[in-house]
PDB file of C-alpha atoms in Angstrom:
ATOM      1  CA  MET A 132       0.000   0.000   0.000  1.00  0.00           C
ATOM      2  CA  LYS A 133       1.106   3.541  -0.793  1.00  0.00           C
ATOM      3  CA  GLY A 134       0.017   6.803   0.814  1.00  0.00           C
ATOM      4  CA  ILE A 135      -1.317  10.086  -0.546  1.00  0.00           C
ATOM      5  CA  VAL A 136      -1.372  13.357   1.385  1.00  0.00           C
ATOM      6  CA  LEU A 137      -3.738  15.862  -0.218  1.00  0.00           C
ATOM      7  CA  ALA A 138      -2.437  19.339   0.563  1.00  0.00           C
ATOM      8  CA  GLY A 139      -4.025  21.380  -2.223  1.00  0.00           C
ATOM      9  CA  GLY A 140      -6.791  23.945  -2.119  1.00  0.00           C
ATOM     10  CA  SER A 141      -6.676  27.690  -1.625  1.00  0.00           C
ATOM     11  CA  GLY A 142      -7.273  27.823   2.126  1.00  0.00           C
ATOM     12  CA  SER A 143      -9.759  30.614   1.542  1.00  0.00           C
ATOM     13  CA  ARG A 144     -11.364  30.189   4.967  1.00  0.00           C
ATOM     14  CA  LEU A 145      -8.049  31.326   6.445  1.00  0.00           C
ATOM     15  CA  TYR A 146      -7.605  34.461   4.312  1.00  0.00           C
ATOM     16  CA  PRO A 147      -5.643  36.711   4.514  1.00  0.00           C
ATOM     17  CA  ILE A 148      -3.187  34.340   6.256  1.00  0.00           C
ATOM     18  CA  THR A 149      -3.125  31.894   3.338  1.00  0.00           C
ATOM     19  CA  GLN A 150      -3.017  34.374   0.473  1.00  0.00           C
ATOM     20  CA  ALA A 151       0.768  34.011   0.319  1.00  0.00           C
ATOM     21  CA  VAL A 152       1.442  30.579   1.830  1.00  0.00           C
ATOM     22  CA  SER A 153      -0.161  27.131   1.844  1.00  0.00           C
ATOM     23  CA  LYS A 154      -2.429  26.393   4.770  1.00  0.00           C
ATOM     24  CA  GLN A 155      -0.554  23.140   5.328  1.00  0.00           C
ATOM     25  CA  LEU A 156       2.680  25.064   5.934  1.00  0.00           C
ATOM     26  CA  LEU A 157       1.223  27.152   8.752  1.00  0.00           C
ATOM     27  CA  PRO A 158       2.492  26.287  12.235  1.00  0.00           C
ATOM     28  CA  VAL A 159       0.506  24.077  14.567  1.00  0.00           C
ATOM     29  CA  TYR A 160       2.427  24.822  17.759  1.00  0.00           C
ATOM     30  CA  ASP A 161       6.047  23.801  17.038  1.00  0.00           C
ATOM     31  CA  LYS A 162       5.925  22.311  13.559  1.00  0.00           C
ATOM     32  CA  PRO A 163       4.245  22.850  10.179  1.00  0.00           C
ATOM     33  CA  MET A 164       0.717  21.500   9.822  1.00  0.00           C
ATOM     34  CA  ILE A 165       1.824  19.077   7.091  1.00  0.00           C
ATOM     35  CA  TYR A 166       3.944  17.153   9.626  1.00  0.00           C
ATOM     36  CA  TYR A 167       0.807  15.797  11.276  1.00  0.00           C
ATOM     37  CA  PRO A 168      -0.809  14.005   8.297  1.00  0.00           C
ATOM     38  CA  LEU A 169       2.585  12.853   7.030  1.00  0.00           C
ATOM     39  CA  SER A 170       3.274  11.334  10.445  1.00  0.00           C
ATOM     40  CA  VAL A 171       0.046   9.344  10.174  1.00  0.00           C
ATOM     41  CA  MET A 172       1.191   7.777   6.899  1.00  0.00           C
ATOM     42  CA  MET A 173       4.535   6.895   8.477  1.00  0.00           C
ATOM     43  CA  LEU A 174       2.900   5.422  11.586  1.00  0.00           C
ATOM     44  CA  ALA A 175       0.801   3.241   9.277  1.00  0.00           C
ATOM     45  CA  GLY A 176       4.058   1.807   7.949  1.00  0.00           C
ATOM     46  CA  LEU A 177       3.743   3.462   4.530  1.00  0.00           C
ATOM     47  CA  ARG A 178       7.051   4.582   3.063  1.00  0.00           C
ATOM     48  CA  ASP A 179       6.017   5.450  -0.512  1.00  0.00           C
ATOM     49  CA  ILE A 180       4.038   8.664  -0.200  1.00  0.00           C
ATOM     50  CA  LEU A 181       2.703  11.158  -2.743  1.00  0.00           C
ATOM     51  CA  LEU A 182       2.208  14.761  -1.651  1.00  0.00           C
ATOM     52  CA  ILE A 183      -0.361  16.555  -3.824  1.00  0.00           C
ATOM     53  CA  THR A 184      -0.280  20.324  -3.693  1.00  0.00           C
ATOM     54  CA  THR A 185      -0.786  23.430  -5.814  1.00  0.00           C
ATOM     55  CA  PRO A 186       1.594  24.588  -8.559  1.00  0.00           C
ATOM     56  CA  TYR A 187       2.473  27.664  -6.492  1.00  0.00           C
ATOM     57  CA  ASP A 188       3.177  25.781  -3.254  1.00  0.00           C
ATOM     58  CA  GLN A 189       4.988  22.685  -4.537  1.00  0.00           C
ATOM     59  CA  PRO A 190       8.502  24.259  -4.436  1.00  0.00           C
ATOM     60  CA  LEU A 191       7.965  25.158  -0.775  1.00  0.00           C
ATOM     61  CA  PHE A 192       7.090  21.574   0.161  1.00  0.00           C
ATOM     62  CA  GLU A 193      10.060  20.298  -1.835  1.00  0.00           C
ATOM     63  CA  ARG A 194      12.295  22.709   0.045  1.00  0.00           C
ATOM     64  CA  LEU A 195      10.894  21.451   3.366  1.00  0.00           C
ATOM     65  CA  PHE A 196      11.034  17.702   2.719  1.00  0.00           C
ATOM     66  CA  GLY A 197      13.099  17.015  -0.387  1.00  0.00           C
ATOM     67  CA  ASP A 198      12.699  13.395  -1.429  1.00  0.00           C
ATOM     68  CA  GLY A 199      11.999  12.237   2.128  1.00  0.00           C
ATOM     69  CA  SER A 200      15.166  10.138   2.325  1.00  0.00           C
ATOM     70  CA  GLN A 201      16.219  11.893   5.542  1.00  0.00           C
ATOM     71  CA  TYR A 202      13.253  10.101   7.151  1.00  0.00           C
ATOM     72  CA  GLY A 203      13.823   6.821   5.324  1.00  0.00           C
ATOM     73  CA  ILE A 204      10.798   7.302   3.073  1.00  0.00           C
ATOM     74  CA  ASN A 205      10.226   7.887  -0.647  1.00  0.00           C
ATOM     75  CA  LEU A 206       8.351  11.159  -1.034  1.00  0.00           C
ATOM     76  CA  GLN A 207       7.065  12.205  -4.443  1.00  0.00           C
ATOM     77  CA  TYR A 208       5.062  15.236  -5.546  1.00  0.00           C
ATOM     78  CA  ALA A 209       2.132  15.943  -7.837  1.00  0.00           C
ATOM     79  CA  ILE A 210       0.101  19.029  -8.671  1.00  0.00           C
ATOM     80  CA  GLN A 211      -3.632  19.577  -8.258  1.00  0.00           C
ATOM     81  CA  PRO A 212      -4.263  22.400 -10.753  1.00  0.00           C
ATOM     82  CA  ASN A 213      -7.723  23.114  -9.376  1.00  0.00           C
ATOM     83  CA  PRO A 214      -9.474  21.760  -6.261  1.00  0.00           C
ATOM     84  CA  GLU A 215     -12.095  19.490  -7.825  1.00  0.00           C
ATOM     85  CA  GLY A 216     -12.893  17.122  -4.986  1.00  0.00           C
ATOM     86  CA  LEU A 217     -11.073  14.751  -2.670  1.00  0.00           C
ATOM     87  CA  ALA A 218     -11.550  11.746  -4.953  1.00  0.00           C
ATOM     88  CA  GLN A 219      -9.570  13.622  -7.606  1.00  0.00           C
ATOM     89  CA  ALA A 220      -6.465  12.627  -5.632  1.00  0.00           C
ATOM     90  CA  PHE A 221      -6.714   9.108  -7.060  1.00  0.00           C
ATOM     91  CA  LEU A 222      -6.847  10.358 -10.629  1.00  0.00           C
ATOM     92  CA  ILE A 223      -3.821  12.578 -10.032  1.00  0.00           C
ATOM     93  CA  GLY A 224      -2.019   9.754  -8.234  1.00  0.00           C
ATOM     94  CA  ARG A 225      -2.967   6.923 -10.573  1.00  0.00           C
ATOM     95  CA  GLU A 226       0.496   6.517 -12.098  1.00  0.00           C
ATOM     96  CA  PHE A 227       2.114   6.707  -8.657  1.00  0.00           C
ATOM     97  CA  LEU A 228      -0.183   4.009  -7.237  1.00  0.00           C
ATOM     98  CA  ASP A 229       0.484   1.744 -10.229  1.00  0.00           C
ATOM     99  CA  GLY A 230      -2.555  -0.451  -9.657  1.00  0.00           C
ATOM    100  CA  GLY A 231      -1.948  -0.932  -5.942  1.00  0.00           C
ATOM    101  CA  ALA A 232      -3.841  -0.182  -2.751  1.00  0.00           C
ATOM    102  CA  ALA A 233      -3.822   3.312  -1.301  1.00  0.00           C
ATOM    103  CA  SER A 234      -4.397   5.401   1.783  1.00  0.00           C
ATOM    104  CA  LEU A 235      -5.465   9.037   1.567  1.00  0.00           C
ATOM    105  CA  ILE A 236      -5.221  11.642   4.312  1.00  0.00           C
ATOM    106  CA  LEU A 237      -6.222  15.282   4.130  1.00  0.00           C
ATOM    107  CA  GLY A 238      -3.432  17.736   4.747  1.00  0.00           C
ATOM    108  CA  ASP A 239      -5.288  19.700   7.434  1.00  0.00           C
ATOM    109  CA  ASN A 240      -6.358  16.769   9.623  1.00  0.00           C
ATOM    110  CA  ILE A 241      -4.650  15.999  12.936  1.00  0.00           C
ATOM    111  CA  PHE A 242      -5.094  12.753  14.871  1.00  0.00           C
ATOM    112  CA  TYR A 243      -3.794  11.861  18.298  1.00  0.00           C
ATOM    113  CA  GLY A 244      -4.629   9.146  20.799  1.00  0.00           C
ATOM    114  CA  HIS A 245      -3.670   5.911  22.497  1.00  0.00           C
ATOM    115  CA  GLY A 246      -3.718   2.851  20.238  1.00  0.00           C
ATOM    116  CA  PHE A 247      -3.990   4.841  17.011  1.00  0.00           C
ATOM    117  CA  PRO A 248      -0.754   3.460  15.458  1.00  0.00           C
ATOM    118  CA  ASP A 249      -2.110  -0.084  15.886  1.00  0.00           C
ATOM    119  CA  GLN A 250      -5.344   0.907  14.111  1.00  0.00           C
ATOM    120  CA  LEU A 251      -3.325   2.426  11.287  1.00  0.00           C
ATOM    121  CA  ARG A 252      -1.119  -0.604  10.776  1.00  0.00           C
ATOM    122  CA  SER A 253      -4.166  -2.870  10.770  1.00  0.00           C
ATOM    123  CA  ALA A 254      -5.870  -0.723   8.131  1.00  0.00           C
ATOM    124  CA  ALA A 255      -2.708  -0.655   6.012  1.00  0.00           C
ATOM    125  CA  ARG A 256      -2.871  -4.458   5.730  1.00  0.00           C
ATOM    126  CA  LEU A 257      -6.194  -4.153   3.913  1.00  0.00           C
ATOM    127  CA  GLN A 258      -6.376  -6.485   0.913  1.00  0.00           C
ATOM    128  CA  GLU A 259      -9.934  -5.985  -0.317  1.00  0.00           C
ATOM    129  CA  GLY A 260     -12.546  -3.286   0.110  1.00  0.00           C
ATOM    130  CA  ALA A 261     -12.202   0.014   1.941  1.00  0.00           C
ATOM    131  CA  ARG A 262     -11.829   1.119   5.537  1.00  0.00           C
ATOM    132  CA  ILE A 263     -12.928   4.495   6.839  1.00  0.00           C
ATOM    133  CA  PHE A 264     -13.131   5.959  10.328  1.00  0.00           C
ATOM    134  CA  GLY A 265     -15.962   7.618  12.221  1.00  0.00           C
ATOM    135  CA  TYR A 266     -15.640  10.214  14.968  1.00  0.00           C
ATOM    136  CA  ARG A 267     -18.422  11.437  17.206  1.00  0.00           C
ATOM    137  CA  VAL A 268     -19.156  15.160  16.721  1.00  0.00           C
ATOM    138  CA  LYS A 269     -21.684  17.544  18.258  1.00  0.00           C
ATOM    139  CA  ASP A 270     -22.501  19.280  14.941  1.00  0.00           C
ATOM    140  CA  PRO A 271     -22.972  16.455  12.412  1.00  0.00           C
ATOM    141  CA  GLN A 272     -24.691  18.730   9.877  1.00  0.00           C
ATOM    142  CA  ARG A 273     -21.216  19.992   8.911  1.00  0.00           C
ATOM    143  CA  TYR A 274     -19.799  16.605   7.881  1.00  0.00           C
ATOM    144  CA  GLY A 275     -20.278  13.447   5.893  1.00  0.00           C
ATOM    145  CA  ILE A 276     -22.203  11.237   8.336  1.00  0.00           C
ATOM    146  CA  MET A 277     -22.355   7.448   8.690  1.00  0.00           C
ATOM    147  CA  GLU A 278     -25.489   5.548   9.685  1.00  0.00           C
ATOM    148  CA  PHE A 279     -24.962   2.197  11.449  1.00  0.00           C
ATOM    149  CA  ASP A 280     -27.173  -0.797  12.136  1.00  0.00           C
ATOM    150  CA  SER A 281     -27.306  -2.571  15.498  1.00  0.00           C
ATOM    151  CA  THR A 282     -24.230  -4.662  14.643  1.00  0.00           C
ATOM    152  CA  GLY A 283     -22.096  -1.660  13.700  1.00  0.00           C
ATOM    153  CA  ARG A 284     -22.353  -2.217   9.946  1.00  0.00           C
ATOM    154  CA  VAL A 285     -22.579   0.932   7.826  1.00  0.00           C
ATOM    155  CA  LEU A 286     -25.998   1.425   6.252  1.00  0.00           C
ATOM    156  CA  SER A 287     -25.472   4.787   4.565  1.00  0.00           C
ATOM    157  CA  ILE A 288     -23.170   7.769   4.196  1.00  0.00           C
ATOM    158  CA  GLU A 289     -24.703  11.182   3.650  1.00  0.00           C
ATOM    159  CA  GLU A 290     -22.881  14.440   2.959  1.00  0.00           C
ATOM    160  CA  LYS A 291     -23.805  17.311   5.322  1.00  0.00           C
ATOM    161  CA  PRO A 292     -27.346  16.103   6.038  1.00  0.00           C
ATOM    162  CA  ASP A 293     -30.062  18.420   7.372  1.00  0.00           C
ATOM    163  CA  SER A 294     -31.292  15.580   9.591  1.00  0.00           C
ATOM    164  CA  PRO A 295     -28.262  13.449  10.527  1.00  0.00           C
ATOM    165  CA  LYS A 296     -28.920   9.755  11.168  1.00  0.00           C
ATOM    166  CA  SER A 297     -26.000   9.513  13.610  1.00  0.00           C
ATOM    167  CA  PRO A 298     -23.413  11.764  15.293  1.00  0.00           C
ATOM    168  CA  TYR A 299     -20.495   9.972  13.582  1.00  0.00           C
ATOM    169  CA  ALA A 300     -18.585  11.983  10.996  1.00  0.00           C
ATOM    170  CA  VAL A 301     -16.316  10.418   8.386  1.00  0.00           C
ATOM    171  CA  VAL A 302     -12.826  11.744   9.135  1.00  0.00           C
ATOM    172  CA  GLY A 303     -10.258  12.707   6.527  1.00  0.00           C
ATOM    173  CA  LEU A 304      -8.401   9.381   6.509  1.00  0.00           C
ATOM    174  CA  TYR A 305      -9.239   6.551   4.113  1.00  0.00           C
ATOM    175  CA  PHE A 306      -7.824   3.152   3.121  1.00  0.00           C
ATOM    176  CA  TYR A 307      -8.731   1.527  -0.210  1.00  0.00           C
ATOM    177  CA  ASP A 308      -7.887  -1.586  -2.187  1.00  0.00           C
ATOM    178  CA  ARG A 309      -6.404  -1.704  -5.678  1.00  0.00           C
ATOM    179  CA  ARG A 310      -9.753  -0.838  -7.328  1.00  0.00           C
ATOM    180  CA  VAL A 311      -9.763   2.706  -5.979  1.00  0.00           C
ATOM    181  CA  CYS A 312      -8.486   4.470  -9.103  1.00  0.00           C
ATOM    182  CA  ASP A 313     -11.029   2.736 -11.334  1.00  0.00           C
ATOM    183  CA  PHE A 314     -13.806   3.545  -8.893  1.00  0.00           C
ATOM    184  CA  ALA A 315     -12.700   7.181  -8.697  1.00  0.00           C
ATOM    185  CA  ALA A 316     -12.628   7.421 -12.491  1.00  0.00           C
ATOM    186  CA  SER A 317     -16.263   6.260 -12.639  1.00  0.00           C
ATOM    187  CA  ILE A 318     -17.542   9.058 -10.383  1.00  0.00           C
ATOM    188  CA  ARG A 319     -19.358  11.996 -11.942  1.00  0.00           C
ATOM    189  CA  PRO A 320     -18.965  15.521 -10.557  1.00  0.00           C
ATOM    190  CA  SER A 321     -21.503  16.597  -7.960  1.00  0.00           C
ATOM    191  CA  LYS A 322     -23.615  19.748  -8.094  1.00  0.00           C
ATOM    192  CA  ARG A 323     -20.601  21.499  -6.609  1.00  0.00           C
ATOM    193  CA  GLY A 324     -18.555  20.372  -9.608  1.00  0.00           C
ATOM    194  CA  GLU A 325     -16.407  18.105  -7.443  1.00  0.00           C
ATOM    195  CA  LEU A 326     -15.544  14.395  -7.318  1.00  0.00           C
ATOM    196  CA  GLU A 327     -16.913  13.663  -3.866  1.00  0.00           C
ATOM    197  CA  ILE A 328     -15.188  11.226  -1.523  1.00  0.00           C
ATOM    198  CA  THR A 329     -18.642  10.274  -0.236  1.00  0.00           C
ATOM    199  CA  ASP A 330     -19.542   8.993  -3.715  1.00  0.00           C
ATOM    200  CA  LEU A 331     -16.363   6.911  -3.756  1.00  0.00           C
ATOM    201  CA  ASN A 332     -17.146   5.441  -0.337  1.00  0.00           C
ATOM    202  CA  ASN A 333     -20.689   4.683  -1.436  1.00  0.00           C
ATOM    203  CA  LEU A 334     -19.366   2.569  -4.325  1.00  0.00           C
ATOM    204  CA  TYR A 335     -17.587   0.357  -1.802  1.00  0.00           C
ATOM    205  CA  LEU A 336     -20.683   0.379   0.395  1.00  0.00           C
ATOM    206  CA  ALA A 337     -22.830  -0.730  -2.539  1.00  0.00           C
ATOM    207  CA  ASP A 338     -20.716  -3.825  -3.202  1.00  0.00           C
ATOM    208  CA  GLY A 339     -20.583  -4.729   0.480  1.00  0.00           C
ATOM    209  CA  SER A 340     -16.856  -4.185   0.985  1.00  0.00           C
ATOM    210  CA  LEU A 341     -16.839  -0.989   3.068  1.00  0.00           C
ATOM    211  CA  GLN A 342     -15.576  -1.319   6.637  1.00  0.00           C
ATOM    212  CA  ALA A 343     -16.000   1.451   9.185  1.00  0.00           C
ATOM    213  CA  GLU A 344     -14.179   1.775  12.476  1.00  0.00           C
ATOM    214  CA  ARG A 345     -15.354   4.200  15.125  1.00  0.00           C
ATOM    215  CA  LEU A 346     -12.522   6.073  16.802  1.00  0.00           C
ATOM    216  CA  SER A 347     -12.628   5.797  20.563  1.00  0.00           C
ATOM    217  CA  ARG A 348     -13.632   8.488  23.014  1.00  0.00           C
ATOM    218  CA  GLY A 349      -9.981   8.957  23.929  1.00  0.00           C
ATOM    219  CA  MET A 350      -8.987   9.895  20.382  1.00  0.00           C
ATOM    220  CA  ALA A 351      -8.623  13.468  19.189  1.00  0.00           C
ATOM    221  CA  TRP A 352      -9.474  14.445  15.616  1.00  0.00           C
ATOM    222  CA  LEU A 353      -8.782  18.070  14.769  1.00  0.00           C
ATOM    223  CA  ASP A 354      -9.667  19.861  11.532  1.00  0.00           C
ATOM    224  CA  THR A 355      -7.607  23.025  11.126  1.00  0.00           C
ATOM    225  CA  GLY A 356      -9.588  24.730   8.362  1.00  0.00           C
ATOM    226  CA  THR A 357     -10.581  27.891  10.233  1.00  0.00           C
ATOM    227  CA  VAL A 358      -8.697  30.474  12.301  1.00  0.00           C
ATOM    228  CA  ASP A 359     -10.342  29.303  15.534  1.00  0.00           C
ATOM    229  CA  SER A 360      -9.742  25.598  14.857  1.00  0.00           C
ATOM    230  CA  LEU A 361      -6.124  26.319  13.935  1.00  0.00           C
ATOM    231  CA  LEU A 362      -5.604  28.127  17.236  1.00  0.00           C
ATOM    232  CA  GLU A 363      -7.346  25.351  19.169  1.00  0.00           C
ATOM    233  CA  ALA A 364      -5.207  22.689  17.506  1.00  0.00           C
ATOM    234  CA  GLY A 365      -1.995  24.515  18.415  1.00  0.00           C
ATOM    235  CA  SER A 366      -3.132  24.908  22.024  1.00  0.00           C
ATOM    236  CA  TYR A 367      -4.049  21.211  22.229  1.00  0.00           C
ATOM    237  CA  ILE A 368      -0.688  20.045  20.879  1.00  0.00           C
ATOM    238  CA  ALA A 369       1.129  22.451  23.198  1.00  0.00           C
ATOM    239  CA  ALA A 370      -0.736  21.109  26.232  1.00  0.00           C
ATOM    240  CA  ILE A 371       0.050  17.475  25.336  1.00  0.00           C
ATOM    241  CA  GLU A 372       3.729  18.100  24.667  1.00  0.00           C
ATOM    242  CA  ARG A 373       4.314  20.263  27.729  1.00  0.00           C
ATOM    243  CA  ARG A 374       2.556  17.828  30.024  1.00  0.00           C
ATOM    244  CA  GLN A 375       4.114  14.608  28.728  1.00  0.00           C
ATOM    245  CA  GLY A 376       7.475  15.842  27.528  1.00  0.00           C
ATOM    246  CA  LEU A 377       6.848  13.892  24.298  1.00  0.00           C
ATOM    247  CA  LYS A 378       6.317  15.387  20.881  1.00  0.00           C
ATOM    248  CA  VAL A 379       3.336  14.742  18.625  1.00  0.00           C
ATOM    249  CA  ALA A 380       4.087  14.055  14.945  1.00  0.00           C
ATOM    250  CA  CYS A 381       7.869  14.276  15.268  1.00  0.00           C
ATOM    251  CA  LEU A 382       8.876  12.780  11.916  1.00  0.00           C
ATOM    252  CA  GLU A 383      12.457  12.084  12.973  1.00  0.00           C
ATOM    253  CA  GLU A 384      11.272  10.224  16.067  1.00  0.00           C
ATOM    254  CA  ILE A 385       8.780   8.125  14.118  1.00  0.00           C
ATOM    255  CA  ALA A 386      11.384   7.257  11.481  1.00  0.00           C
ATOM    256  CA  TYR A 387      13.840   6.279  14.218  1.00  0.00           C
ATOM    257  CA  GLN A 388      11.330   4.235  16.227  1.00  0.00           C
ATOM    258  CA  CYS A 389      10.177   2.428  13.058  1.00  0.00           C
ATOM    259  CA  GLY A 390      13.760   1.592  12.124  1.00  0.00           C
ATOM    260  CA  TYR A 391      13.740   3.688   8.948  1.00  0.00           C
ATOM    261  CA  ILE A 392      16.803   5.650  10.075  1.00  0.00           C
ATOM    262  CA  GLY A 393      19.558   5.098  12.609  1.00  0.00           C
ATOM    263  CA  GLU A 394      21.073   7.134  15.412  1.00  0.00           C
ATOM    264  CA  ASP A 395      23.654   8.802  13.176  1.00  0.00           C
ATOM    265  CA  GLN A 396      20.956  10.190  10.911  1.00  0.00           C
ATOM    266  CA  VAL A 397      18.890  11.448  13.861  1.00  0.00           C
ATOM    267  CA  LEU A 398      21.962  13.229  15.207  1.00  0.00           C
ATOM    268  CA  ARG A 399      22.587  14.849  11.816  1.00  0.00           C
ATOM    269  CA  LEU A 400      18.998  16.073  11.706  1.00  0.00           C
ATOM    270  CA  ALA A 401      19.163  17.245  15.322  1.00  0.00           C
ATOM    271  CA  HIS A 402      22.235  19.319  14.513  1.00  0.00           C
ATOM    272  CA  GLU A 403      20.169  21.372  12.034  1.00  0.00           C
ATOM    273  CA  TYR A 404      17.817  22.326  14.878  1.00  0.00           C
ATOM    274  CA  HIS A 405      20.367  22.491  17.694  1.00  0.00           C
ATOM    275  CA  LYS A 406      19.270  25.976  18.762  1.00  0.00           C
ATOM    276  CA  THR A 407      15.659  24.849  19.286  1.00  0.00           C
ATOM    277  CA  GLU A 408      13.770  22.685  21.755  1.00  0.00           C
ATOM    278  CA  TYR A 409      12.895  20.445  18.809  1.00  0.00           C
ATOM    279  CA  GLY A 410      16.574  19.695  18.212  1.00  0.00           C
ATOM    280  CA  GLN A 411      17.233  19.163  21.915  1.00  0.00           C
ATOM    281  CA  TYR A 412      14.325  16.704  22.005  1.00  0.00           C
ATOM    282  CA  LEU A 413      15.927  14.633  19.240  1.00  0.00           C
ATOM    283  CA  LEU A 414      19.228  14.562  21.140  1.00  0.00           C
ATOM    284  CA  ARG A 415      17.466  13.383  24.304  1.00  0.00           C
ATOM    285  CA  MET A 416      15.631  10.726  22.351  1.00  0.00           C
ATOM    286  CA  VAL A 417      18.864   9.202  21.058  1.00  0.00           C
ATOM    287  CA  ALA A 418      20.468   9.392  24.476  1.00  0.00           C
ATOM    288  CA  GLU A 419      17.538   7.577  26.098  1.00  0.00           C
ATOM    289  CA  GLY A 420      17.406   4.842  23.444  1.00  0.00           C
ATOM    290  CA  ARG A 421      15.018   3.664  20.779  1.00  0.00           C
ATOM    291  CA  ASN A 422      12.635   1.827  23.107  1.00  0.00           C
ATOM    292  CA  SER A 423      12.315   4.536  25.740  1.00  0.00           C
ATOM    293  CA  LEU A 424       9.591   6.538  23.985  1.00  0.00           C
ATOM    294  CA  LEU A 425       6.208   5.339  22.804  1.00  0.00           C
ATOM    295  CA  LEU A 426       4.788   6.049  19.353  1.00  0.00           C
ATOM    296  CA  GLY A 427       1.514   7.906  19.455  1.00  0.00           C
TER     297      GLY A 427
END
């Protein structure tokens, strides 16, 4: 399975902040927003990852990450000329996926919680069908909403319903089998002129191969699409890191813990940030040993 991070769009809900820079490059506490979704792909065990962004912003992401080899991953880039729906990612990434299975994460989604890496690795072993995740929200009218039967099987998915059939929103993280590009190519644009991810999920639902997993009460799912939600996300990450002394979405740590890179490489990366707490954290991590810190 390969991963796709969709970091396109204009970020218009964050204007004027995003008129000159990609939303996904804005800081969420001590690191760029894009670190968080990329960390999810790495925690899932995916090392071949496509980052889709705008023509204007692609050089900035390339400057930040290069080819990803410093983290022991293969990072490639593609352009989304116009934001025409989430499912468009599979048309843009078709050559990259080369007929294989795929995971997609939205570039402004942040996840954090106990046991989440295990859920990710389980989903990444998917052979057939699709797996999506539901998260309980208090304002379901704003999201794509899943309806379940008494056994937990998904009955329907409805985009921003006036009368929601459940409080469980579909989060911006999806796992699909090798049919995903063909399914995405069969979708017709919605009234909004977009290839809707809900329509893609409904194709898997129709053939009985859609799995849905509800994220636990202890999980946090943060969408950073507005000024207030961006501020809240930064405050949340700050509180976690200050309290625990562990960083969230530290790419160097994840690469080290997963065995993608060794101590020498971590030390080289830490040297680049030696004047910052981030760099000091990497030095402490190496000193304490690979098994001293938990992924999460």
